mmCIF file of C-alpha atoms in Angstrom:
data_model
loop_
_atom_site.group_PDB
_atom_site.id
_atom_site.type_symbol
_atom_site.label_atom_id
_atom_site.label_comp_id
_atom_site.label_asym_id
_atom_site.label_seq_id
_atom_site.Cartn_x
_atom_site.Cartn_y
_atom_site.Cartn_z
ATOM 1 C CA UNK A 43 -12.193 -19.091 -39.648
ATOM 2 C CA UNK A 44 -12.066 -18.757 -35.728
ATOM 3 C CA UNK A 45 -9.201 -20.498 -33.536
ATOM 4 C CA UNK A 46 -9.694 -20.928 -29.470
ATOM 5 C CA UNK A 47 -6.413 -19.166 -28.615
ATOM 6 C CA UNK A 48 -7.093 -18.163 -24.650
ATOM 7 C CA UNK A 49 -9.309 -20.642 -22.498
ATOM 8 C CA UNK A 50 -10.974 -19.807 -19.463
ATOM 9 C CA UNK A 51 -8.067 -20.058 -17.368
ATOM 10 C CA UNK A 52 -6.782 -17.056 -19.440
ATOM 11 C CA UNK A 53 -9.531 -15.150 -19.587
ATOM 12 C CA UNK A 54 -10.470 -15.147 -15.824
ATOM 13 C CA UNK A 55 -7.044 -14.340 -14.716
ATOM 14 C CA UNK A 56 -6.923 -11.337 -17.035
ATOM 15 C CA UNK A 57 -10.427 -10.394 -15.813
ATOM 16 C CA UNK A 58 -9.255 -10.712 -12.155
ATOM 17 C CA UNK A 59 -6.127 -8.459 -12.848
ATOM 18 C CA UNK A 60 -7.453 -5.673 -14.151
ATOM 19 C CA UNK A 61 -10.103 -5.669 -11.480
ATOM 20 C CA UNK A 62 -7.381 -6.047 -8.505
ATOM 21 C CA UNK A 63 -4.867 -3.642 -10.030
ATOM 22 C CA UNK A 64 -7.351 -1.023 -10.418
ATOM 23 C CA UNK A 65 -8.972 -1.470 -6.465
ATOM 24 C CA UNK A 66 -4.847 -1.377 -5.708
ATOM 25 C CA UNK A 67 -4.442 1.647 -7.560
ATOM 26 C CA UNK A 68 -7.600 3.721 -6.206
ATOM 27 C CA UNK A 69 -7.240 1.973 -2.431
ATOM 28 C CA UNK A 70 -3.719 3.792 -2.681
ATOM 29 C CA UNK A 71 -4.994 7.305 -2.573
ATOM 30 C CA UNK A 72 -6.843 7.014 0.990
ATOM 31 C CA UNK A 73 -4.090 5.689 3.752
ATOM 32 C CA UNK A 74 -7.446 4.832 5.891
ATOM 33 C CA UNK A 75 -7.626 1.785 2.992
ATOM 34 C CA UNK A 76 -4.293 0.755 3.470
ATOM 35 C CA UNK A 77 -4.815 -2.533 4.529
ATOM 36 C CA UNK A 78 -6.931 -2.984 1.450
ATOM 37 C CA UNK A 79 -4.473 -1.836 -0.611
ATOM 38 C CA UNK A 80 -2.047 -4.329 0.939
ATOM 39 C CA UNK A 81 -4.696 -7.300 0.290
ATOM 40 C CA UNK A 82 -5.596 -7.003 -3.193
ATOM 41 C CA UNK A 83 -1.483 -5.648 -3.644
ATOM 42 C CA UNK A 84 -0.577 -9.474 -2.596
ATOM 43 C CA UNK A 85 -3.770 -11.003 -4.495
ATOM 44 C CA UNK A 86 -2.001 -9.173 -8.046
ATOM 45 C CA UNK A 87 1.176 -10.979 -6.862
ATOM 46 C CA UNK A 88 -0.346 -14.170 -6.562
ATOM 47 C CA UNK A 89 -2.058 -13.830 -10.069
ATOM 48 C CA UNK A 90 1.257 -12.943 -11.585
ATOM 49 C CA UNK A 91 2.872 -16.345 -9.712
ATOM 50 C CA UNK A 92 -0.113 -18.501 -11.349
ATOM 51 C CA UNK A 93 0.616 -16.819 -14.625
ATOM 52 C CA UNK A 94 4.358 -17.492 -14.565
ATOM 53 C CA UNK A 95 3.540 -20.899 -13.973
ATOM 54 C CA UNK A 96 0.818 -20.872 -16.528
ATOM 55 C CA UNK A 97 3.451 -19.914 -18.861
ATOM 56 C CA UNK A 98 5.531 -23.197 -18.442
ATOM 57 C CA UNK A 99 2.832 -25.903 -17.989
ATOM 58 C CA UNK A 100 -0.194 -24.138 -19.818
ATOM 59 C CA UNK A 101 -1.239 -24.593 -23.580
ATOM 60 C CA UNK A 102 -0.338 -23.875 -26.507
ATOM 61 C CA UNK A 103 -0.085 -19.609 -26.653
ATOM 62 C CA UNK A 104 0.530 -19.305 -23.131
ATOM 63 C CA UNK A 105 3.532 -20.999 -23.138
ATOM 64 C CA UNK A 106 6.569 -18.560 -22.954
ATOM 65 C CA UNK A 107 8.273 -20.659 -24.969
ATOM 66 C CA UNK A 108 5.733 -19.702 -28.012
ATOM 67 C CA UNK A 109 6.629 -15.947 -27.635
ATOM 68 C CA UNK A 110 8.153 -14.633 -29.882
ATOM 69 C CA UNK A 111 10.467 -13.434 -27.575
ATOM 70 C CA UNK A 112 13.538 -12.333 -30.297
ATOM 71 C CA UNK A 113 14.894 -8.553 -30.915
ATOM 72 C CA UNK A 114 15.047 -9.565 -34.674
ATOM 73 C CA UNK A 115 11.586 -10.672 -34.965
ATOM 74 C CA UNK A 116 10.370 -7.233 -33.109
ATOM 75 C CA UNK A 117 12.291 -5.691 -35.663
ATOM 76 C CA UNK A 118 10.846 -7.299 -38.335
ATOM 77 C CA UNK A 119 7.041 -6.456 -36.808
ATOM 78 C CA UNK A 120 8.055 -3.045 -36.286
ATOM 79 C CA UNK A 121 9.587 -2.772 -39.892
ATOM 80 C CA UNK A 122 5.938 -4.282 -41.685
ATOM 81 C CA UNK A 123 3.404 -2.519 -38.683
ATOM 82 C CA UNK A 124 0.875 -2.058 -40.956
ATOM 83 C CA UNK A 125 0.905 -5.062 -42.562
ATOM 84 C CA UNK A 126 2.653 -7.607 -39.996
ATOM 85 C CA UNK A 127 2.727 -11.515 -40.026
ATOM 86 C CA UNK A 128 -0.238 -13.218 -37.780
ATOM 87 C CA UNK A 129 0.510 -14.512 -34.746
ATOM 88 C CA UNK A 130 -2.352 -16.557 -33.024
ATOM 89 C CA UNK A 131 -1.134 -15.740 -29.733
ATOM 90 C CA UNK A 132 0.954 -12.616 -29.311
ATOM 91 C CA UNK A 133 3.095 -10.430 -31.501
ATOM 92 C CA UNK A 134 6.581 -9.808 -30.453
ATOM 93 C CA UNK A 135 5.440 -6.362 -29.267
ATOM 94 C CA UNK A 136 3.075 -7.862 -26.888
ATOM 95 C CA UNK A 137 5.323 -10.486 -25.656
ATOM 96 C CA UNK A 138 7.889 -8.042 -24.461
ATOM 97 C CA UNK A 139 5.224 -5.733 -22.848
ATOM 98 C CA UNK A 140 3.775 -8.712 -21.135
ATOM 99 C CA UNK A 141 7.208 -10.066 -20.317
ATOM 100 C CA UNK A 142 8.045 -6.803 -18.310
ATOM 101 C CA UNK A 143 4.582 -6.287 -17.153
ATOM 102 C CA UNK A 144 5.063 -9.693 -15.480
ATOM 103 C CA UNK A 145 8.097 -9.375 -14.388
ATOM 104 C CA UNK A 146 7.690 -5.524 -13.275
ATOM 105 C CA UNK A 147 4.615 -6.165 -11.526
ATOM 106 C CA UNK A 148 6.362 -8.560 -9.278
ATOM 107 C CA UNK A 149 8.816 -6.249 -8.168
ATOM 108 C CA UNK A 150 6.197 -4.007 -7.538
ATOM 109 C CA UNK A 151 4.331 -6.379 -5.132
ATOM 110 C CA UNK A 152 7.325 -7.434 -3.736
ATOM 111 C CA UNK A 153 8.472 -3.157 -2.929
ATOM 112 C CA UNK A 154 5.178 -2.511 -1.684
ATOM 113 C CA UNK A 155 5.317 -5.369 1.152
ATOM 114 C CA UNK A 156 8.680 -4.574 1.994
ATOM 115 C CA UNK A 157 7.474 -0.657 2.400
ATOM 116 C CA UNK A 158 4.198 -1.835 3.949
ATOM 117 C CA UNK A 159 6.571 -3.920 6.681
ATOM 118 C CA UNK A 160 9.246 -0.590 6.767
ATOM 119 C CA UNK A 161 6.559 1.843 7.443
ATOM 120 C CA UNK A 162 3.803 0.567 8.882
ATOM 121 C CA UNK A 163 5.232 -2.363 10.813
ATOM 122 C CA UNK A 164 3.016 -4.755 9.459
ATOM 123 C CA UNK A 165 2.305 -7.582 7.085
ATOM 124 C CA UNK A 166 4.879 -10.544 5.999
ATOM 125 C CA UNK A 167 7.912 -8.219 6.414
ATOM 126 C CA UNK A 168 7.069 -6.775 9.637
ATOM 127 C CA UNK A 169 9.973 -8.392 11.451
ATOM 128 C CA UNK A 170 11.994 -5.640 9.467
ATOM 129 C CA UNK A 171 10.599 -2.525 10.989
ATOM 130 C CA UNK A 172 13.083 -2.035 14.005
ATOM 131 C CA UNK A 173 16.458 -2.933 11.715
ATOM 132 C CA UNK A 174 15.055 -0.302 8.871
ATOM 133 C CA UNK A 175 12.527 1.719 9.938
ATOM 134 C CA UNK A 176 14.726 4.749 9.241
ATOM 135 C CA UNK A 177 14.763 4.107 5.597
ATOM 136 C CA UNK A 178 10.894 4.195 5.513
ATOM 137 C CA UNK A 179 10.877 6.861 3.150
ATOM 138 C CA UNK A 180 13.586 4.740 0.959
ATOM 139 C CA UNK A 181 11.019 2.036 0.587
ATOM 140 C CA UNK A 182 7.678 3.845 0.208
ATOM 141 C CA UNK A 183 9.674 5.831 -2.808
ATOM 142 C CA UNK A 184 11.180 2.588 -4.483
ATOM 143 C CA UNK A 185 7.609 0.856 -4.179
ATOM 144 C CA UNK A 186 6.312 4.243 -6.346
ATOM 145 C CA UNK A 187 9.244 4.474 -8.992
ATOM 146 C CA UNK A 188 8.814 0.806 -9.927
ATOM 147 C CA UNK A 189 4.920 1.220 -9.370
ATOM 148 C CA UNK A 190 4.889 4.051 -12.341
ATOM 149 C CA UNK A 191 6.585 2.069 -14.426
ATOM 150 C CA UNK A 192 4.251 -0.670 -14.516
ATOM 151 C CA UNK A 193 2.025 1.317 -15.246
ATOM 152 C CA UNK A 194 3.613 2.716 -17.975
ATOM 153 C CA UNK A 195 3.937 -0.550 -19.416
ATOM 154 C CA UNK A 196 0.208 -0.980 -18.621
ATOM 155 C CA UNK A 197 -0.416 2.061 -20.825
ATOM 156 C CA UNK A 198 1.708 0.644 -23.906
ATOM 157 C CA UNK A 199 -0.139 -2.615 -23.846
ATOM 158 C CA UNK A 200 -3.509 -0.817 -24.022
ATOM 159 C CA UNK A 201 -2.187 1.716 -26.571
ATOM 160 C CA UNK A 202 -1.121 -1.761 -28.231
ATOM 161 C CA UNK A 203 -4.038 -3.031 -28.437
ATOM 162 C CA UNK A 204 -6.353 -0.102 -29.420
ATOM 163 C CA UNK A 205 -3.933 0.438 -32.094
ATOM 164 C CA UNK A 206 -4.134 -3.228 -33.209
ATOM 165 C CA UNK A 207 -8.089 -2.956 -32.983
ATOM 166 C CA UNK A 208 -8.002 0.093 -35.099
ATOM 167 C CA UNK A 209 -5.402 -1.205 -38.197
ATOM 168 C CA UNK A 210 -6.705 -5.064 -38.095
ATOM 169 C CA UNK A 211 -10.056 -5.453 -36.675
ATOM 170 C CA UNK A 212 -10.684 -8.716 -38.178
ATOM 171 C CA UNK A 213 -8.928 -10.333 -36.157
ATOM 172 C CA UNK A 214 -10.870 -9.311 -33.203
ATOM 173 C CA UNK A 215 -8.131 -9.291 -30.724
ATOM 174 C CA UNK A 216 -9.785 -7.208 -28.080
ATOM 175 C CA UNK A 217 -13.019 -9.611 -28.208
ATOM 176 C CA UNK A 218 -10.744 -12.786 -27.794
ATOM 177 C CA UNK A 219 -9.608 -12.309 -24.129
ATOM 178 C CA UNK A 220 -13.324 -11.896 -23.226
ATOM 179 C CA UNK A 221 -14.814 -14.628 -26.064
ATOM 180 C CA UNK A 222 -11.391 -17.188 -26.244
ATOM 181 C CA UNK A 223 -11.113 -16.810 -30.164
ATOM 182 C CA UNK A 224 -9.703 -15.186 -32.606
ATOM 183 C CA UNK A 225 -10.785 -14.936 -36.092
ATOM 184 C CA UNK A 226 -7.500 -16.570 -37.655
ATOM 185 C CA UNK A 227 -6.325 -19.651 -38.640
ATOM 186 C CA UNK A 228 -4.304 -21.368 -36.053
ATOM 187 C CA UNK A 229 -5.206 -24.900 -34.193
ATOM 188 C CA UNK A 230 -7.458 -24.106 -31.254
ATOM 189 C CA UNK A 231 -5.808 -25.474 -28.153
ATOM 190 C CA UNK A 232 -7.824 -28.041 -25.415
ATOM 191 C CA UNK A 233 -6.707 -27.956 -21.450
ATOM 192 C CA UNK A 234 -5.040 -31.313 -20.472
ATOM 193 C CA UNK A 235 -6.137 -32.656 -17.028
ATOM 194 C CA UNK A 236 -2.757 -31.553 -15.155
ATOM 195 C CA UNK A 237 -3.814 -27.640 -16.621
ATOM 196 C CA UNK A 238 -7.291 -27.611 -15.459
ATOM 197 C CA UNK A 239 -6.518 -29.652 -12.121
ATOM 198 C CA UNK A 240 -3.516 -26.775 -11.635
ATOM 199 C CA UNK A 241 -6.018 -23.242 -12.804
ATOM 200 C CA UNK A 242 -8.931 -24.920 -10.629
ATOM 201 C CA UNK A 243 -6.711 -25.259 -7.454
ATOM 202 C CA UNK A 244 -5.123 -21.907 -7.830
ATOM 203 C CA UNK A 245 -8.744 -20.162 -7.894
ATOM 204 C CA UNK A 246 -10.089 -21.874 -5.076
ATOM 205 C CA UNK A 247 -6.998 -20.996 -3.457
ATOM 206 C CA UNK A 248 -7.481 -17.242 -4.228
ATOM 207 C CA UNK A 249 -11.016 -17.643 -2.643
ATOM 208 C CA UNK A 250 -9.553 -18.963 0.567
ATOM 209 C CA UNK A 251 -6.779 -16.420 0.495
ATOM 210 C CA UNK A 252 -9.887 -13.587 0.211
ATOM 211 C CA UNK A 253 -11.745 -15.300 3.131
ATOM 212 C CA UNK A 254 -8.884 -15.719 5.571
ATOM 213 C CA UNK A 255 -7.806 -11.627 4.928
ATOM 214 C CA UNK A 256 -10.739 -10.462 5.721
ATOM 215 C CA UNK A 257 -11.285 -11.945 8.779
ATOM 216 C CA UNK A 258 -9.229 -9.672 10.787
ATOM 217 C CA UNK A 259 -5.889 -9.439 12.149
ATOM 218 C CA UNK A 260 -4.440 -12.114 9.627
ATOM 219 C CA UNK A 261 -0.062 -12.718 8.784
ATOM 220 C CA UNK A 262 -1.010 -10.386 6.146
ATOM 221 C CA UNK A 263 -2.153 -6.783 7.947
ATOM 222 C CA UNK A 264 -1.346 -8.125 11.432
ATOM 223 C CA UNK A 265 0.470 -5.124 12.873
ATOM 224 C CA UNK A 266 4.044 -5.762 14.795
ATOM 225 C CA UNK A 267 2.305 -2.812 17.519
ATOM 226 C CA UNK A 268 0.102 -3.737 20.326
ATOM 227 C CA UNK A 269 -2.012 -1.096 22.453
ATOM 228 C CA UNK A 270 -0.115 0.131 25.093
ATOM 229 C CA UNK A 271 -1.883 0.491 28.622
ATOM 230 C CA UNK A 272 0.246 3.686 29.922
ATOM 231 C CA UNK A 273 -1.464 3.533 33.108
ATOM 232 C CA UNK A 274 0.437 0.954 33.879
ATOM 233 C CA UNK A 275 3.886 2.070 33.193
ATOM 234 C CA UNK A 276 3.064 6.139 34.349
ATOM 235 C CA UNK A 277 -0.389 6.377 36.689
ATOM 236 C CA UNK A 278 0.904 9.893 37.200
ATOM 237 C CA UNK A 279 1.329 10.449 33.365
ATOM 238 C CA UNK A 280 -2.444 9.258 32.578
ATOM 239 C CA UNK A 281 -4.401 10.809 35.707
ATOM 240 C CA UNK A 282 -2.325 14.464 35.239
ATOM 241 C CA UNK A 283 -2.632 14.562 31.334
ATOM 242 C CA UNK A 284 -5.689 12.841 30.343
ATOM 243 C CA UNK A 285 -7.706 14.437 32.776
ATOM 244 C CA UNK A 286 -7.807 17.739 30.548
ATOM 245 C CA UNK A 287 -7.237 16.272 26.828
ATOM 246 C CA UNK A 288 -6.190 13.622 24.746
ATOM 247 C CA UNK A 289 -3.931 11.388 26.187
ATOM 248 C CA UNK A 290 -0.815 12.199 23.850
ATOM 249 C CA UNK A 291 2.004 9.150 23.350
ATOM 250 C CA UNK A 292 5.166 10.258 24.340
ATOM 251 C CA UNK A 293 6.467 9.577 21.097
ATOM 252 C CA UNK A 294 4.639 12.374 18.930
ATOM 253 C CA UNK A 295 7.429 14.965 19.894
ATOM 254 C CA UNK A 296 11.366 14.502 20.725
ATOM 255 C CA UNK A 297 12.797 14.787 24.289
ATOM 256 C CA UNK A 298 13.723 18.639 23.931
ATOM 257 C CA UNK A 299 10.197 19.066 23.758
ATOM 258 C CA UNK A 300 9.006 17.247 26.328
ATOM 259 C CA UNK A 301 11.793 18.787 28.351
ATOM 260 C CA UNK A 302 10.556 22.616 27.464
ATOM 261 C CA UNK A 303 6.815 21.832 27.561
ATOM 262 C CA UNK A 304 7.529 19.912 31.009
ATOM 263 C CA UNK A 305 9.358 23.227 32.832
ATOM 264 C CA UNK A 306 7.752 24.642 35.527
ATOM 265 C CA UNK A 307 7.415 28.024 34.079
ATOM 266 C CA UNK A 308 5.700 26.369 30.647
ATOM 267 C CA UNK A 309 2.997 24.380 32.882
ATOM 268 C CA UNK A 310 1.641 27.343 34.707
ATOM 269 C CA UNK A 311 0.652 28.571 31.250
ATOM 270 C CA UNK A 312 0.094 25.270 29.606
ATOM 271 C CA UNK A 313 -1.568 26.458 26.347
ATOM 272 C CA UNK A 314 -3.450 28.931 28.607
ATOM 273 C CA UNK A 315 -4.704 26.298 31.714
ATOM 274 C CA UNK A 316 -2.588 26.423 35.083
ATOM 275 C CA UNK A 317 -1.107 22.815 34.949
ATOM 276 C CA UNK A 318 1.498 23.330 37.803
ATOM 277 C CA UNK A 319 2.697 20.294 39.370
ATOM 278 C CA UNK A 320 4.812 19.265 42.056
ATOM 279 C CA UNK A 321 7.899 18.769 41.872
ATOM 280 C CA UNK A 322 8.357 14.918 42.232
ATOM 281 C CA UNK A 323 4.938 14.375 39.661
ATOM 282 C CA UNK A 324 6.791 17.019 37.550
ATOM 283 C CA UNK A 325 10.018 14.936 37.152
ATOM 284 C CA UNK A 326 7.764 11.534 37.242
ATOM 285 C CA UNK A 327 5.881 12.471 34.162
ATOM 286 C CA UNK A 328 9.208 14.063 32.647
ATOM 287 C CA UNK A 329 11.533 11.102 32.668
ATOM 288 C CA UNK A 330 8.331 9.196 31.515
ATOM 289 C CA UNK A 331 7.961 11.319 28.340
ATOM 290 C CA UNK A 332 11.334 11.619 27.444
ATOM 291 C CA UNK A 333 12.345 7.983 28.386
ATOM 292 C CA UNK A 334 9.625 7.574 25.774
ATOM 293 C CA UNK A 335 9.821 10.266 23.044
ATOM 294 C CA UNK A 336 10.178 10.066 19.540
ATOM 295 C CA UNK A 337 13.962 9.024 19.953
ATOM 296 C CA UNK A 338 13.456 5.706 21.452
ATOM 297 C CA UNK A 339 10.598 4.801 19.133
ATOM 298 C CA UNK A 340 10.327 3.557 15.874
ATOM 299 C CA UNK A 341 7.074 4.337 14.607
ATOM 300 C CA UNK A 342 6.261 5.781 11.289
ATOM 301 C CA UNK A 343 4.781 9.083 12.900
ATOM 302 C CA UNK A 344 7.400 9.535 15.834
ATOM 303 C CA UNK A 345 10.686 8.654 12.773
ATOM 304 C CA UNK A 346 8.613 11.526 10.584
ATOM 305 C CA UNK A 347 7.807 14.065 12.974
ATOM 306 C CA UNK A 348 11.685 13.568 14.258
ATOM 307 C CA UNK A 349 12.737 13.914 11.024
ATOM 308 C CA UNK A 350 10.742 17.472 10.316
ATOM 309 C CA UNK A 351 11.623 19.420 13.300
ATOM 310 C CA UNK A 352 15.501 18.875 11.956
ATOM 311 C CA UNK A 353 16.198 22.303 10.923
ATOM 312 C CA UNK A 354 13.997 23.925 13.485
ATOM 313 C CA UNK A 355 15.884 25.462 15.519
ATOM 314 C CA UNK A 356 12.921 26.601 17.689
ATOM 315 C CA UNK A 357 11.597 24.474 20.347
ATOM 316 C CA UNK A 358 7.832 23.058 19.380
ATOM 317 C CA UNK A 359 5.743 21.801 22.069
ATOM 318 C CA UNK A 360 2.485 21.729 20.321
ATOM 319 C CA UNK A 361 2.142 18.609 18.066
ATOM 320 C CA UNK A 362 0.230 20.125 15.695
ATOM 321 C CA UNK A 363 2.721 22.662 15.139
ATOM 322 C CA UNK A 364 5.523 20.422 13.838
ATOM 323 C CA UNK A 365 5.870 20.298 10.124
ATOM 324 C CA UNK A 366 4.861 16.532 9.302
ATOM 325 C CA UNK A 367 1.319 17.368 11.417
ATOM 326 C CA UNK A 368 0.944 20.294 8.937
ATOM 327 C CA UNK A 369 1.668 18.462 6.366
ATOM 328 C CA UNK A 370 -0.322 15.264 6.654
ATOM 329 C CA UNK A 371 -3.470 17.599 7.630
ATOM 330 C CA UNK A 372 -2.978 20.260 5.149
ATOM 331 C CA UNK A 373 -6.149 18.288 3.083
ATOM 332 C CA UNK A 374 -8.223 18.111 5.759
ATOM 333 C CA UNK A 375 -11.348 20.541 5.260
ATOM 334 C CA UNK A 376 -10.533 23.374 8.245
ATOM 335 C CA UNK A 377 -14.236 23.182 9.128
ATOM 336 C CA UNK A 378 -13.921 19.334 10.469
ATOM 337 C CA UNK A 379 -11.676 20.653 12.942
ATOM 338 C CA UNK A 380 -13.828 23.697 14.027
ATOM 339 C CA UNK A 381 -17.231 21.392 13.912
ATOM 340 C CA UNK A 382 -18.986 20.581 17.343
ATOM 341 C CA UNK A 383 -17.518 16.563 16.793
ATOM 342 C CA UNK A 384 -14.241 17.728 16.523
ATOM 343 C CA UNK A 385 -13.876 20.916 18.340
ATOM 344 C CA UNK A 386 -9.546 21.715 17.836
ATOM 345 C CA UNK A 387 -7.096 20.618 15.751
ATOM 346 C CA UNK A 388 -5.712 19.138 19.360
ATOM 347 C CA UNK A 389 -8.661 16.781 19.909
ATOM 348 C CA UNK A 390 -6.772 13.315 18.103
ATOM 349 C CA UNK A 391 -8.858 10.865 19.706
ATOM 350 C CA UNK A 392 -11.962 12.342 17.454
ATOM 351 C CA UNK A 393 -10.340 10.677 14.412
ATOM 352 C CA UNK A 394 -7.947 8.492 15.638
ATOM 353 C CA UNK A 395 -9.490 6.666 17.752
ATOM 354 C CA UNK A 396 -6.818 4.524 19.743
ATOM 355 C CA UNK A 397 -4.549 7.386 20.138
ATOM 356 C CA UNK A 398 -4.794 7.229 23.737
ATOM 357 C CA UNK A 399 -3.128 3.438 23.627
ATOM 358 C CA UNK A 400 -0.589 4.497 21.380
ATOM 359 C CA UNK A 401 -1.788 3.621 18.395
ATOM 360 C CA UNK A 402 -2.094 5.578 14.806
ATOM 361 C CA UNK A 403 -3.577 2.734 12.335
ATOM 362 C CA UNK A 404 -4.128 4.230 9.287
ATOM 363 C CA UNK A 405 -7.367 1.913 9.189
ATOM 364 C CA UNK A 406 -7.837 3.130 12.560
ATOM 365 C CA UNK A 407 -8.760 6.752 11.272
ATOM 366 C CA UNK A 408 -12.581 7.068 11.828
ATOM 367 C CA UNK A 409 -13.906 11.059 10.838
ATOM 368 C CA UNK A 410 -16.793 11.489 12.506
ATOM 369 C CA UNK A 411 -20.212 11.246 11.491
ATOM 370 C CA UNK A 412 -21.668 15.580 11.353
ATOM 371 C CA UNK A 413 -17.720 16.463 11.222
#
């Protein structure tokens, strides 16, 4: 005998969550994909809202008041696991797992916009950036310890079900959430208007949702950072330093930098040129830079590059020298950098490509094509 236990509503949700998860999960490992990751991040968190309120107003099975949702009854599954009472929905193992996985992957939607606002400056918590962007790395490293766990409980609700497929197969479990039924007796359960009115406008929502994030600079990746035009707060800044290699913000290396790199002495042997200035463009370009320099900004690169050159006790000039450079480059194949696109390790604006307005996007990051 076969029972409709999970109706479409079910079934497309669970399809849809594996499926965003998954893009979450591999968009994570590239930061040029960030703002992917952020999208289908918030889609998983809207799937987990329409589930939680699937689980009060939806049938039979999906209600969470038909969990069995009781330490003794888990005790009593675990005690008779190889020969356990049927349960038309799910088991009291399940219903836990799912339970957390619910409630886990909210907090993990909910650490990764607050990190994604922290860090980046951008997204629904964006406002937050200037009164905690110092606590960046707090944030990015919560979102990651409550991300592991749910995917450890990911990983005991698959193990769950392989190990139910393998020691009851006829009830077909696995097959259900793609077919609706299970091969048990139990009443099969019908939608009511109210449940397919509610699952239809929550879908056509999610479509809208796709189709407004992708168009651009949406509430959802908009960044708190605009370009900045420096010609038009330092002339002498841009027409000195741009006129022999990347136009470097002022916030990529702290004020005792600029301060060494901007003495006389260092600029008639500026990384082997004769950049010797006079003195009133000398101090222009210096008060600029350090008026400007990591310090006073609170970007994720100038708060990590700050935060490297703590112990050094050794003044760096060079950007690329400073330990979070190394360190966010140390992947990056050394022939890229040596290749005729490229040319140095100093040439930013061949990969980032608004470096020169002050901007380092991680969806900004372009490698170029022969690199």
């Amino acid at each position: 005998m076969k029972a409709y236990i999970w109706p479409l509503p079910n079934r497309v949700f669970h399809t849809l969550i594996v499926l965003f998860v998954a893009i979450s999960w591999i968009t994570s490992e590239w930061d040029n994909y960030l703002d992917i990751h952020a999208i289908f991040g918030i889609a998983v968190g809207l799937l987990i809202l329409f589930r939680i309120v699937w689980g009060f107003i939806g049938p039979e099975y999906s209600k969470f008041s038909t969990w069995p949702l009781h330490i003794d009854e888990l005790w009593e599954f675990a005690k008779n696991f190889l020969n356990p009472k049927k349960y038309a929905g799910h088991n009291p193992a399940a219903s836990f797992v799912l339970l957390s996985i619910l409630v886990v992957g909210i907090l993990v939607v909910l650490s990764g916009l607050l990190a994604y606002g922290v860090q980046e400056g951008k997204g629904l918590f964006s406002f937050l950036h200037d009164t905690f962007f110092q606590k960046m790395e707090v944030f990015e490293e919560l979102h990651e310890f409550i991300t592991n766990i749910f995917f450890l409980l990911i990983f005991a609700h698959l193990s769950g079900v392989m190990i139910d497929r393998l020691l009851h197969p006829k009830t077909q479990t696995l097959k259900s959430i793609v077919t609706g039924y299970k091969s048990i007796e139990a009443t099969s359960v019908r939608l009511n208007s109210l449940q397919k009115l509610f699952a239809s406008l929550f879908f056509i929502g999610l479509s809208i949702f796709f189709s407004y994030s992708i168009s651009g600079q949406n509430i959802f990746i908009k960044s708190k950072y605009k370009e900045i035009e420096y010609e038009k707060h330092s002339a002498i800044f841009v027409e000195e330093c741009a006129a022999c290699h990347t136009l470097y913000p002022p916030f990529l290396l702290p004020k005792s930098s600029w301060k060494q790199l901007m003495k006389q002495k260092e600029l008639e042997n500026h990384f082997g040129d004769d950049a010797s200035l006079n003195e009133e463009d000398r101090i222009s370009i210096l008060n600029f830079l350090v008026k400007n320099s990591a310090e006073f900004s609170t970007k994720e690169s100038a708060n990590y590059i700050l935060n490297s050159l703590k112990e050094k006790k050794k003044y760096i000039i060079a950007i690329t020298d400073t330990p979070y450079w190394k360190k966010r480059h140390k992947n990056i194949d050394k022939n890229i950098f040596s290749s005729k696109e490229v040319k140095s390790k100093a040439n930013c604006k061949a990969c980032h490509t608004k470096v020169e307005r002050g901007l380092l996007e991680d969806n900004q990051i372009k490698i170029p094509n022969g690199a």
